[in-house]
Coordinates of C-alpha atoms and ligand atoms in Angstrom, one line a residue:
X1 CA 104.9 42.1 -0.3
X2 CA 107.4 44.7 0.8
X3 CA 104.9 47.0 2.9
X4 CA 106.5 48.0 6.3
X5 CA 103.5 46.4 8.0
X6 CA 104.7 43.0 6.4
X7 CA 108.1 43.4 7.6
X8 CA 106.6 44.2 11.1
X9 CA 104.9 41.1 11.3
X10 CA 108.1 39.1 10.1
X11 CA 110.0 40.4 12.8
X12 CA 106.8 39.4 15.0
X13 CA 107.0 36.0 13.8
X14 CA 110.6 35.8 15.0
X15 CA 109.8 36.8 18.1
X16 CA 106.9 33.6 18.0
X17 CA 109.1 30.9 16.9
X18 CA 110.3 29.8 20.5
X19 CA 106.9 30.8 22.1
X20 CA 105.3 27.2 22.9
X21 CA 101.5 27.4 23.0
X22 CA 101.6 25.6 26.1
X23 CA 102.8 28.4 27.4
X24 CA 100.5 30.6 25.8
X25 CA 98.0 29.0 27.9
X26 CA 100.0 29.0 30.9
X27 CA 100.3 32.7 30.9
X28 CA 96.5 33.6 30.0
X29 CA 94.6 31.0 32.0
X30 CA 91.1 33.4 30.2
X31 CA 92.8 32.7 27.0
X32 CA 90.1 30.9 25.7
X33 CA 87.4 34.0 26.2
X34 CA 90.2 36.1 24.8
X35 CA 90.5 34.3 21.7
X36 CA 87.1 33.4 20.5
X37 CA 84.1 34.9 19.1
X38 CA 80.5 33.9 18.6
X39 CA 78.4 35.2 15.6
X40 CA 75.5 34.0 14.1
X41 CA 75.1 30.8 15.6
X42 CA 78.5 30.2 15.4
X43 CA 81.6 29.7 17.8
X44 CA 85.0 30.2 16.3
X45 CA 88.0 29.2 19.1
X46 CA 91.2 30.7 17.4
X47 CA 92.7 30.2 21.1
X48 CA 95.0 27.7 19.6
X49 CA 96.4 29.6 17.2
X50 CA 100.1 30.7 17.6
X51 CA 98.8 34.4 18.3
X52 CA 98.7 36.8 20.8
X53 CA 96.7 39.8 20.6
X54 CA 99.6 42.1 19.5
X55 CA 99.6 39.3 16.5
X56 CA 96.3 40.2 15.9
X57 CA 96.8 43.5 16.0
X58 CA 99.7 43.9 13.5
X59 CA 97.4 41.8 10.9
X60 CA 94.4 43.9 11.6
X61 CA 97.0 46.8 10.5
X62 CA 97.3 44.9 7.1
X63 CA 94.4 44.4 6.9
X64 CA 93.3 48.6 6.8
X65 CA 96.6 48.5 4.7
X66 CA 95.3 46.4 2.0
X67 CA 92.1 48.8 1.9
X68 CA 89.8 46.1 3.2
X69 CA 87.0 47.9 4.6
X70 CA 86.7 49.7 1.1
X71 CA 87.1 46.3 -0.9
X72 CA 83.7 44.7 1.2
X73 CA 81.8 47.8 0.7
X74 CA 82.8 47.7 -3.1
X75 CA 81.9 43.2 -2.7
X76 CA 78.4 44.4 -1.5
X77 CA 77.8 47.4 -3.8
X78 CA 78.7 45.5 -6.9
X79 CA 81.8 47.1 -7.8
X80 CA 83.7 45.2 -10.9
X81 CA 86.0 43.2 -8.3
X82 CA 86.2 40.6 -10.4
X83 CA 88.9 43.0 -12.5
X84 CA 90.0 40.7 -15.3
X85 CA 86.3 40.0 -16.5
X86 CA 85.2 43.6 -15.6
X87 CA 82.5 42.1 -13.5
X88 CA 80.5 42.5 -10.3
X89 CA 80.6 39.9 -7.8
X90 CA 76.9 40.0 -6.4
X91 CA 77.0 36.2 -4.6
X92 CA 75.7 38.6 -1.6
X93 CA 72.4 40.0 -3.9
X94 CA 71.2 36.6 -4.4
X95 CA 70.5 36.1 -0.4
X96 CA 69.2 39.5 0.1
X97 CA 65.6 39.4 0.7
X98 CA 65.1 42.9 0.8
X99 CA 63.4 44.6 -2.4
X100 CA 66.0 47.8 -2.1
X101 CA 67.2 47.8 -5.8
X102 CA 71.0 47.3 -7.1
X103 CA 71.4 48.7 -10.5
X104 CA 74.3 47.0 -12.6
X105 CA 74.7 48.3 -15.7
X106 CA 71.5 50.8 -15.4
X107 CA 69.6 46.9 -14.4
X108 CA 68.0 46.4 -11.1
X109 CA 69.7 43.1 -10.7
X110 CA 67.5 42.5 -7.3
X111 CA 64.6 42.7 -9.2
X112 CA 65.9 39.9 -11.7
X113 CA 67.1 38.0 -8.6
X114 CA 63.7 37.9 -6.9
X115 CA 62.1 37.0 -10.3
X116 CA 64.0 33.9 -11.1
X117 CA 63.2 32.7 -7.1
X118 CA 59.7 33.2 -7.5
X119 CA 59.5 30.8 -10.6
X120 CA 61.7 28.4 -8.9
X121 CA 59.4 28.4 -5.7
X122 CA 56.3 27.9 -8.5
X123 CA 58.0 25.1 -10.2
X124 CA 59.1 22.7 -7.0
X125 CA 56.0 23.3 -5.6
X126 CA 54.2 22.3 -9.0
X127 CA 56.8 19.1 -8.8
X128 CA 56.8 18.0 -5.2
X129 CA 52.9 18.2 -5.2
X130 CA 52.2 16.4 -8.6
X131 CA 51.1 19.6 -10.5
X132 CA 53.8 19.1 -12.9
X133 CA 53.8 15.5 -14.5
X134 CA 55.8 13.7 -17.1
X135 CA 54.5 13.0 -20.7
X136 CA 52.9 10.1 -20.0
X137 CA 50.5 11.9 -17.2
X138 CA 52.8 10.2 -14.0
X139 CA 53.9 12.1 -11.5
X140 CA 57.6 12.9 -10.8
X141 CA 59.4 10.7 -8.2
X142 CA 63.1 11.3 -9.6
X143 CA 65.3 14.3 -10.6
X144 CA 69.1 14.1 -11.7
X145 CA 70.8 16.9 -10.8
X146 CA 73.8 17.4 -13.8
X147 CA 76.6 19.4 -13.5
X148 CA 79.9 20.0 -12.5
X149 CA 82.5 21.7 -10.4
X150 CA 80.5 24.5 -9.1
X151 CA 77.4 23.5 -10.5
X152 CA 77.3 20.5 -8.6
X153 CA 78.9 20.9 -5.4
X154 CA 76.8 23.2 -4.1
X155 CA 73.7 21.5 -4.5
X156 CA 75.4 17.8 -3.8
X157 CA 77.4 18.9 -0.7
X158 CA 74.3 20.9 0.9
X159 CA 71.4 18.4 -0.1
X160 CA 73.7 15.5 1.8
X161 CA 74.4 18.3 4.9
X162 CA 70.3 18.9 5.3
X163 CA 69.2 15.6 4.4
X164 CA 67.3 15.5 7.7
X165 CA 65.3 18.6 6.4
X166 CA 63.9 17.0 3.7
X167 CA 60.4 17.5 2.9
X168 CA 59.3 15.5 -0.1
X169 CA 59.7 11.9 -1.1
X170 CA 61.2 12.4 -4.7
X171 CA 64.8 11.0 -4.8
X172 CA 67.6 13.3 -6.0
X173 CA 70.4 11.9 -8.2
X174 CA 73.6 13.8 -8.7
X175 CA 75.4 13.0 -11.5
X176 CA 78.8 15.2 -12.4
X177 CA 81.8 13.7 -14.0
X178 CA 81.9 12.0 -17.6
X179 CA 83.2 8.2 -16.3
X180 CA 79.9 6.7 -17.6
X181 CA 79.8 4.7 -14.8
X182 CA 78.1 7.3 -12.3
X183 CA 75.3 7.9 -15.1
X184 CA 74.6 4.2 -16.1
X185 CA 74.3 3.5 -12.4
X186 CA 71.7 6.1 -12.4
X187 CA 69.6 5.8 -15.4
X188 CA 69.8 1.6 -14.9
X189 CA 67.7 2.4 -11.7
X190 CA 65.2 5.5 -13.0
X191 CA 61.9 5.7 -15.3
X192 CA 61.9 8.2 -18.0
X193 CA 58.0 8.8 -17.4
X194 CA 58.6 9.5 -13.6
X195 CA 62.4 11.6 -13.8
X196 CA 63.0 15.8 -14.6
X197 CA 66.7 16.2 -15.1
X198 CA 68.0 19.4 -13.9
X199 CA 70.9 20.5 -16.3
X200 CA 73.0 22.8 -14.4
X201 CA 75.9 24.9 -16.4
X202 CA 76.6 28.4 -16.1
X203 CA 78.1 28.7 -19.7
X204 CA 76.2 25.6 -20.9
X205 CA 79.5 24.7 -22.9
X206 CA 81.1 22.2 -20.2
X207 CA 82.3 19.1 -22.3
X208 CA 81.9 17.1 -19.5
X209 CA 78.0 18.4 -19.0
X210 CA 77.0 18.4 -22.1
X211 CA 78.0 14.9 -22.5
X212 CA 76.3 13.7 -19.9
X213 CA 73.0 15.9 -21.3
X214 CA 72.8 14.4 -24.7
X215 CA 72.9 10.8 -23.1
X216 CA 70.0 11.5 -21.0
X217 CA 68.3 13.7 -23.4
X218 CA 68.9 10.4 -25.8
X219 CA 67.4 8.2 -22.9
X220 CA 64.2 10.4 -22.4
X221 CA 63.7 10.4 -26.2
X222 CA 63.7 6.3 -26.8
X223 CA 61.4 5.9 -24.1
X224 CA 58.9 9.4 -24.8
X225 CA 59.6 10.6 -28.3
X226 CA 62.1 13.2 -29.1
X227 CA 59.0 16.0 -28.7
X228 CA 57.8 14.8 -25.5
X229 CA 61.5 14.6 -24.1
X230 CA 61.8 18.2 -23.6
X231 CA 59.7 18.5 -21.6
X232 CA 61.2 16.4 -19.0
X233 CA 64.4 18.9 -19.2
X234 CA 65.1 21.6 -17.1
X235 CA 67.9 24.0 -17.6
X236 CA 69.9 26.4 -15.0
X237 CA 72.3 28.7 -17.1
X238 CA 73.5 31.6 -17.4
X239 CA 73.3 30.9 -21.6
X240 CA 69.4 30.4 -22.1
X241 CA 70.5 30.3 -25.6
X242 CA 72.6 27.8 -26.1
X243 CA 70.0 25.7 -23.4
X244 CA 67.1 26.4 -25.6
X245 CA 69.4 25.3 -29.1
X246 CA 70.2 21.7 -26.9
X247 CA 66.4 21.5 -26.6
X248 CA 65.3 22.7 -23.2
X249 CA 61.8 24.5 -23.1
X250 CA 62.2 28.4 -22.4
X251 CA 59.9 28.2 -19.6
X252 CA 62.2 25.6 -17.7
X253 CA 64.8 27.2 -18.3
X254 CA 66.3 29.3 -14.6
X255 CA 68.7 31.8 -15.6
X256 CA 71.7 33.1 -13.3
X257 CA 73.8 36.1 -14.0
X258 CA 77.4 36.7 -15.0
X259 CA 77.8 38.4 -11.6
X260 CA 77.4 35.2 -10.5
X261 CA 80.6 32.7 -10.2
X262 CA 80.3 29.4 -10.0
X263 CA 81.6 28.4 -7.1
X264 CA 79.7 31.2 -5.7
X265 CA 76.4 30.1 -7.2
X266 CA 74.5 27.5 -4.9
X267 CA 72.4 30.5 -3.9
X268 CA 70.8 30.8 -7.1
X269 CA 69.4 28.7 -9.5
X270 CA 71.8 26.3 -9.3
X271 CA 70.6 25.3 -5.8
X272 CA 67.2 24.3 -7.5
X273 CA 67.7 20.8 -6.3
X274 CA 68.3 22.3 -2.8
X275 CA 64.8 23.8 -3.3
X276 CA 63.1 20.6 -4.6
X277 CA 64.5 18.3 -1.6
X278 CA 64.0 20.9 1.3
X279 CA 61.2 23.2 0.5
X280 CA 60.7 27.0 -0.1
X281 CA 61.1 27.2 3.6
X282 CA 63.8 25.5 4.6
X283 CA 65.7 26.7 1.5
X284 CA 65.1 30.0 2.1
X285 CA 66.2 30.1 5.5
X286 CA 69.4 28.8 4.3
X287 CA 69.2 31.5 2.1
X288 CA 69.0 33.9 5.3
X289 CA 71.7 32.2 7.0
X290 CA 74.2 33.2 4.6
X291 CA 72.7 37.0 4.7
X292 CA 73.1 36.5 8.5
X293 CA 76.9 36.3 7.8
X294 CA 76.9 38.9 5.2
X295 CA 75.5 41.4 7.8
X296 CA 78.0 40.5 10.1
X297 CA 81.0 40.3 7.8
X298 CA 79.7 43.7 6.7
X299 CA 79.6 46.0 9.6
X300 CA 81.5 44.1 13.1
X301 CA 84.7 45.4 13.4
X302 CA 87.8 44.0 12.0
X303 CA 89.1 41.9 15.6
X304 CA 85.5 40.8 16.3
X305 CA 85.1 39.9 12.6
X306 CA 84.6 36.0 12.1
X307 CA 85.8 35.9 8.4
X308 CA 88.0 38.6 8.7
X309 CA 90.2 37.0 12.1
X310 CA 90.0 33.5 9.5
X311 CA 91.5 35.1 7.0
X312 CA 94.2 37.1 8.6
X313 CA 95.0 33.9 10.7
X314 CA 95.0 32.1 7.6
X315 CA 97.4 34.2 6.4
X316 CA 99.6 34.7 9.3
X317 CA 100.2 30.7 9.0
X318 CA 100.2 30.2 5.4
X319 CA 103.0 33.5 4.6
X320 CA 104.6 34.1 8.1
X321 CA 104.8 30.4 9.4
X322 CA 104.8 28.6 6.1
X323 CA 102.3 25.9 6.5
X324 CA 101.4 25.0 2.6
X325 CA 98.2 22.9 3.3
X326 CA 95.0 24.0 5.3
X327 CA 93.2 20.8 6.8
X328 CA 89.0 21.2 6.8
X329 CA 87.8 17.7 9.4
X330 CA 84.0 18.3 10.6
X331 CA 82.7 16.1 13.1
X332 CA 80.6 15.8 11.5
X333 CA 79.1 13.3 8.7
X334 CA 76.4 15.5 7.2
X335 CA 79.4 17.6 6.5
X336 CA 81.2 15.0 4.8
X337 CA 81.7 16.9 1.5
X338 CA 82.2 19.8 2.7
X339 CA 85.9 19.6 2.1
X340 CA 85.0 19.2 -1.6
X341 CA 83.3 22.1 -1.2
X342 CA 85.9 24.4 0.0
X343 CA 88.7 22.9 -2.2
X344 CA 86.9 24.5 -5.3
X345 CA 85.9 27.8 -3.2
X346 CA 89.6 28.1 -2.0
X347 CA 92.0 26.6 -4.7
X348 CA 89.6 27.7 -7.5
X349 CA 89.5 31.5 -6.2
X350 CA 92.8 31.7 -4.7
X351 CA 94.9 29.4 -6.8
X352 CA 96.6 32.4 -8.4
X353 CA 99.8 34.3 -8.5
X354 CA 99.2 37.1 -10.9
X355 CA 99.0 40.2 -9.2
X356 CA 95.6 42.6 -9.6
X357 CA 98.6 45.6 -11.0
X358 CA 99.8 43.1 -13.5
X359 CA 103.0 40.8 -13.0
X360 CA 103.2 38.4 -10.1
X361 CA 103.1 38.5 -6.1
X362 CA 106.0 37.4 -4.3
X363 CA 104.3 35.6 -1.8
X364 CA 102.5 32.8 -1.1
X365 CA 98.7 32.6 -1.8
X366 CA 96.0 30.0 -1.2
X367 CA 97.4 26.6 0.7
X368 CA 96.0 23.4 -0.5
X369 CA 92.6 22.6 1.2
X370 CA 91.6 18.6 2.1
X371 CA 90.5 17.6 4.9
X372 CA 87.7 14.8 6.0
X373 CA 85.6 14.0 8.8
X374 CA 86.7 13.3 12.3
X375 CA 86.7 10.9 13.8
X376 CA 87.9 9.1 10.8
X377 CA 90.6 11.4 10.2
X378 CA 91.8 10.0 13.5
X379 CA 92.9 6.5 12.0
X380 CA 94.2 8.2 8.8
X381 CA 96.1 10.7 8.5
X382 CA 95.9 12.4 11.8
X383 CA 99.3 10.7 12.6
X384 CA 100.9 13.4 10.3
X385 CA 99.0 16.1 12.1
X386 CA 100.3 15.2 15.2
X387 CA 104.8 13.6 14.6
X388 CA 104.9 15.0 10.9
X389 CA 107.6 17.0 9.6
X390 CA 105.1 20.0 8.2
X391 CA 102.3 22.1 10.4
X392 CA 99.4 21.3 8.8
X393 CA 96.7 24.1 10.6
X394 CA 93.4 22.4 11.2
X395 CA 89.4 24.2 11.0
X396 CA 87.6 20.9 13.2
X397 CA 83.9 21.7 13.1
X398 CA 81.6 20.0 15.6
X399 CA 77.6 20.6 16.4
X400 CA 76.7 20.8 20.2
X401 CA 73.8 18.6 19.0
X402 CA 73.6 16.3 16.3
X403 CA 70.8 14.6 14.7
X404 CA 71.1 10.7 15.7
X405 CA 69.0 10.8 19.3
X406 CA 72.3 8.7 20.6
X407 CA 73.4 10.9 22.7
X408 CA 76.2 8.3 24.0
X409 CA 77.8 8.3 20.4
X410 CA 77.5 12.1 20.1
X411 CA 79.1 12.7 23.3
X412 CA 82.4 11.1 22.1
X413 CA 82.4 12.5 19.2
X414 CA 82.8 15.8 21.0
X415 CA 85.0 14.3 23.2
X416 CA 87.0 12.8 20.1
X417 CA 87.5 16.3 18.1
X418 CA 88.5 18.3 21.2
X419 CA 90.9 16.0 22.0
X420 CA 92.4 16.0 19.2
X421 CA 92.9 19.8 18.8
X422 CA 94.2 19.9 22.4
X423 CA 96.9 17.4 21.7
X424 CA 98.0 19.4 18.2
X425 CA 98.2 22.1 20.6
X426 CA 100.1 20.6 23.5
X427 CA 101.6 17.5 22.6
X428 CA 102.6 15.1 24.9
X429 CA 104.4 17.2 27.5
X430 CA 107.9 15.9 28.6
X431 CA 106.8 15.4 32.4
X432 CA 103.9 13.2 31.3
X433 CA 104.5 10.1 33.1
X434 CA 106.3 6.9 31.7
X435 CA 107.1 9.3 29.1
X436 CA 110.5 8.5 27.8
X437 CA 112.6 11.9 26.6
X438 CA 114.9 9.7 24.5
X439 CA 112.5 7.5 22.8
X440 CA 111.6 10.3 20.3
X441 CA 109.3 7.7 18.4
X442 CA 106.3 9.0 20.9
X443 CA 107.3 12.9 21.3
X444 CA 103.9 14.6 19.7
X445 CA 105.5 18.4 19.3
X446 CA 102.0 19.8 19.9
X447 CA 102.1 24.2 18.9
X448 CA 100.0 22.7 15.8
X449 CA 97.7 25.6 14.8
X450 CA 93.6 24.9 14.8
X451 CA 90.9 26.5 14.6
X452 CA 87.5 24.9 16.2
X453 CA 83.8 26.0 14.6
X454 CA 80.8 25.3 17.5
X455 CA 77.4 25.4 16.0
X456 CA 74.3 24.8 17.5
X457 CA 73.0 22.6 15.2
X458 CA 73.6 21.4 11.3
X459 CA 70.4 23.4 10.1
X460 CA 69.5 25.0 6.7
X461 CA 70.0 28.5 8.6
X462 CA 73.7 27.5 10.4
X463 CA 74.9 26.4 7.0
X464 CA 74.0 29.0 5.0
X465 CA 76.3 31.0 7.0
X466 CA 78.6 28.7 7.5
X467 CA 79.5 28.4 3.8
X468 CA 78.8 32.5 3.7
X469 CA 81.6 32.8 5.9
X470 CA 84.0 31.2 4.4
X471 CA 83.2 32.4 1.1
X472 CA 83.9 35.9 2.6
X473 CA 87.3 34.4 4.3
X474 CA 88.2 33.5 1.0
X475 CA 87.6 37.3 -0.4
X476 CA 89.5 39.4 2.1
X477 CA 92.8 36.9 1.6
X478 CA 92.6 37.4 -2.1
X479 CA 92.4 41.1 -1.2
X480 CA 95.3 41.0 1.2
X481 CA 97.4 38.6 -1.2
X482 CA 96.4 41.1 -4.2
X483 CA 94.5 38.9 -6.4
X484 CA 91.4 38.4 -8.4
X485 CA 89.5 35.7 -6.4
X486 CA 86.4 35.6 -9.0
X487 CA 88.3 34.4 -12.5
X488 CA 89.5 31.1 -13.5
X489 CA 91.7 31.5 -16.8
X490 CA 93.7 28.2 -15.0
X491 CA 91.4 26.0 -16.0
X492 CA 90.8 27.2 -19.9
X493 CA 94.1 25.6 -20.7
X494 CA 92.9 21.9 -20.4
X495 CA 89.4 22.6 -21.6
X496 CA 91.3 23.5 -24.7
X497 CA 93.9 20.5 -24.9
X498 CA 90.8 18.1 -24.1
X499 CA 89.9 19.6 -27.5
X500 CA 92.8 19.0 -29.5
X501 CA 93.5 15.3 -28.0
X502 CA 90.1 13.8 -28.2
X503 CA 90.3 13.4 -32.0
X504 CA 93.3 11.1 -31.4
X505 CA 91.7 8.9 -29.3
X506 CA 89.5 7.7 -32.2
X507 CA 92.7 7.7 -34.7
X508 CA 96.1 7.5 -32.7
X509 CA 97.7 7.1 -36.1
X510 CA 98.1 10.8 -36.1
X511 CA 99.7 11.8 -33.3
X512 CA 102.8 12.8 -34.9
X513 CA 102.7 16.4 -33.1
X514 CA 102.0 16.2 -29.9
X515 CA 104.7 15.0 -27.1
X516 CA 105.7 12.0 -26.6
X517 CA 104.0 11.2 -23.4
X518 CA 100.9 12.2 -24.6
X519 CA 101.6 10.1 -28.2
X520 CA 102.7 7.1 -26.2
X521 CA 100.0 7.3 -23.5
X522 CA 97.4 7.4 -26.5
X523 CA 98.7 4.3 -27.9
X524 CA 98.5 2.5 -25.1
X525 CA 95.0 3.5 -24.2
X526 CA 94.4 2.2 -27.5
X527 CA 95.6 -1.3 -26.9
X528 CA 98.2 0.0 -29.4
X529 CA 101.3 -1.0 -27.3
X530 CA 102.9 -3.1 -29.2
X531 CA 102.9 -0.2 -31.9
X532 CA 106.4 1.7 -32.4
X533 CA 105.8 4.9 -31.5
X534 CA 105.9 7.3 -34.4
Ligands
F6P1 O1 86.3 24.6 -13.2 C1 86.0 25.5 -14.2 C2 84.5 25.9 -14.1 O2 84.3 26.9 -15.0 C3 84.1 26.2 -12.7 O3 84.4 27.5 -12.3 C4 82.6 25.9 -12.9 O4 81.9 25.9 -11.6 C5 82.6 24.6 -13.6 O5 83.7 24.7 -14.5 C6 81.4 24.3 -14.4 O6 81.1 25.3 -15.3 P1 79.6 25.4 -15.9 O7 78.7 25.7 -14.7 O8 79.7 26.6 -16.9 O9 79.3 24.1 -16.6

């Protein structure tokens, strides 16, 4: 990027290399009400960022450079965004409630939208109270949730996070990758007569899915009849086609649209078991939360704009300070997958170097996203954080109330992640006493970079826009960094190989072309190692 407003924050940067937050603090004791913002339930503390508010100025700047305000109104208005599949990018739509229509391709795609959530809201209800049985009259007491990548991570991340929400006693089973193990596990414990299994697949062509499908389609059919089997099916797909040739009944099947990405999807369909676990209620007010966000991420102005001031801090420490890795550690165990989550919604949308006017950007783009929950991190790898050789910036996310009733053990769990993020920020400051100047062993650096996300409460409502506003971090950095955020053409390369290499597993005699890791790894697999290698 050779705009004159990236230069100007380079030479900013230099000018922030010797400032010590410590100082920072020093300077501005209000520097905490300076540098945070409440929205929607949420409190984001950027205090400890290395910023001040001319930094914040000069990445507003690129911000307006990069055309941002007219790249959201295009998100919202369903604009092809998504540039190299010539497709709108209506995540947004699906959490709308309003009836104003959206017409895509001469279709009012709100209409569809509100559709497909009425016969979901008619189906778990049928479901949770008994008005939809299996074959052999029984009610329903189990539902596997299949899918992967986005079609599972939604629904198995936010079904963990709300699990206090739930409103039914049916047991939800997510199954997702094709190590038989999960499934056997599963099915070893479930009744045919008494399970539904949702098959989730946007393209219903997933190897991995499908797999998993015929085995349990297999497993419904020895124990109800091949007939009778279908019925315990339901499909989610954006290929009601292809669902209704594997066998699933037209009227269980709950379609989603190509303006629909996957990892943008839990608001649809694909968040049927969501739906089944909470309630039309509950799922619907997570529904809102996220259109909470969208309002906000919509209209506030850029510096009191929650995803807009993550992504532009984002990308002042990912392509201005060089920190390659972005670490997600809530406080917070319902939140426990939710660095899964944001791994696919980051690396999956931002993972990219071709540039939206062909060839490639010259800068960085998305960092690698892991993270954990705290205070576990603590006893892991959060020795790193603090002596490592690399800044590793840090969202910490912590409720002001949890769930438990002990209040004891919630109180130092606060206690815990703040403490934390002060010492990243501070270190252990030379005049600390007993501290020993030469005995480097114990010097914590502290200026490490974090971010801390207050909510009220882990409710259907705060998560919905919490995931909303990180979804819409994740769009105006693809903007600024000049890349499609919506496609995945990454990821076709192994679905293809996986093609080509599975016959050789059965016959490894005929390996000849492939390379010789792959030929020699094949053998071995095969027990074949005492085989020469052709
Ligand atoms: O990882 C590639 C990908 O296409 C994801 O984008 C998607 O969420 C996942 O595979 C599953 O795809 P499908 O929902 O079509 O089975």
């Amino acid at each position: 990027m050779s705009t004159t407003v990236w230069s100007d924050l380079q030479a900013h940067h230099k000018t922030m290399v010797e400032v010590h937050l410590r100082e920072l603090f020093k300077e501005d004791p209000n520097r905490f009400l300076n540098f945070s913002l409440t929205a929607k339930g949420i409190l984001l503390d950027y205090s400890k960022q290395r910023i001040t508010q001319q930094t914040l100025e000069k990445l507003c700047k690129l911000a307006d450079s990069c055309y941002l305000s007219k790249y959201i109104e295009d998100l919202f208005t369903g604009k092809k965004v998504n540039f190299s599949e010539q497709r709108a990018v209506l995540h947004t739509a699906l959490r709308d409630p309003s009836s104003t229509p959206l017409f895509i391709d001469g279709q009012d795609v709100k209409s569809e939208i509100h559709k497909v959530q009425d016969h979901m809201i008619e189906a778990i209800d049928a479901i949770r109270n008994g008005g939809w049985r299996g074959a052999t009259g029984k009610q329903i007491t189990d539902i596997i949730s299949l899918g992967i990548g986005g079609s599972d991570l939604g629904p198995s991340m936010v079904c963990q996070a709300l699990d206090e929400y739930k409103t039914t006693d049916i047991k939800l089973h997510f199954v997702s990758n094709v190590d038989g193990k999960t499934l056997a596990s599963v099915l070893k414990k479930l009744d045919p007569k008494t399970t539904l299994c949702i098959v989730n697949s946007k393209t219903f062509t997933t190897p991995e899915t499908l797999q998993n499908a015929k085995a349990i389609k297999m497993w419904f059919s020895l124990s109800l009849g091949e007939k009778e089997a279908s019925g315990h099916l339901i499909g989610v797909t954006a290929n009601p086609t292809e669902a209704e040739q594997f066998g699933i009944l037209k009227q269980n099947i709950f379609e989603f649209w190509d303006f629909v990405g996957g990892r943008y999807s839990v608001w649809s369909a694909v968040g049927l078991p969501i739906a089944l676990l909470l309630g039309g209620d509950h799922f619907k007010d997570f529904l809102a939360g996220a259109n909470a966000m969208d309002e906000h991420f919509r209209f506030a102005p850029f510096l009191s704009n929650m995803p807009v001031l993550m992504a532009l801090l984002g990308i002042w420490n990912i392509n201005f300070w060089d920190c390659r890795t972005h670490a997600i550690i809530a406080y917070d165990d319902g939140l426990r997958q939710f660095p899964d989550y944001l791994q696919q919604l980051e690396m999956e949308s931002n993972g990219k170097k071709a540039a939206k006017e062909n060839g490639f950007v010259d800068h960085a783009t998305a960092p690698i996203i892991w993270g954990g929950v705290g205070c576990n991190g603590q006893h892991a790898y959060m020795q790193l954080l603090h002596q490592g050789t690399q800044i590793v910036p840090v969202d910490f996310l912590i409720a002001a109330v949890g769930h438990s009733g002990f209040e004891e053990h919630h109180r130092l769990l606060m206690a815990s992640c703040l403490s934390q993020s002060k010492a990243l920020m501070e270190g252990n400051q030379p005049e600390m006493s007993g501290f020993d100047p030469l005995n480097d062993a114990k010097q914590c650096f502290g200026n490490r970079p974090s971010n801390t996300l207050v909510y009220s409460k882990l409710t259907p409502r705060i998560l919905g826009s919490l995931i909303a506003l990180y979804e819409h971090k994740v769009f105006v950095q693809g903007v600024i960094w000049g890349i499609n955020s919506f496609d995945q053409w990454g990821v076709e390369l192994g679905k293809k190989l996986v093609k080509e290499i599975l016959p050789y597993l059965k016959d490894p005699t005929q390996t000849s072309s492939l390379d010789s890791s792959t030929k020699g790894l094949i053998c071995y697999l095969n027990g074949k190692e005492s085989i020469k290698i052709p």
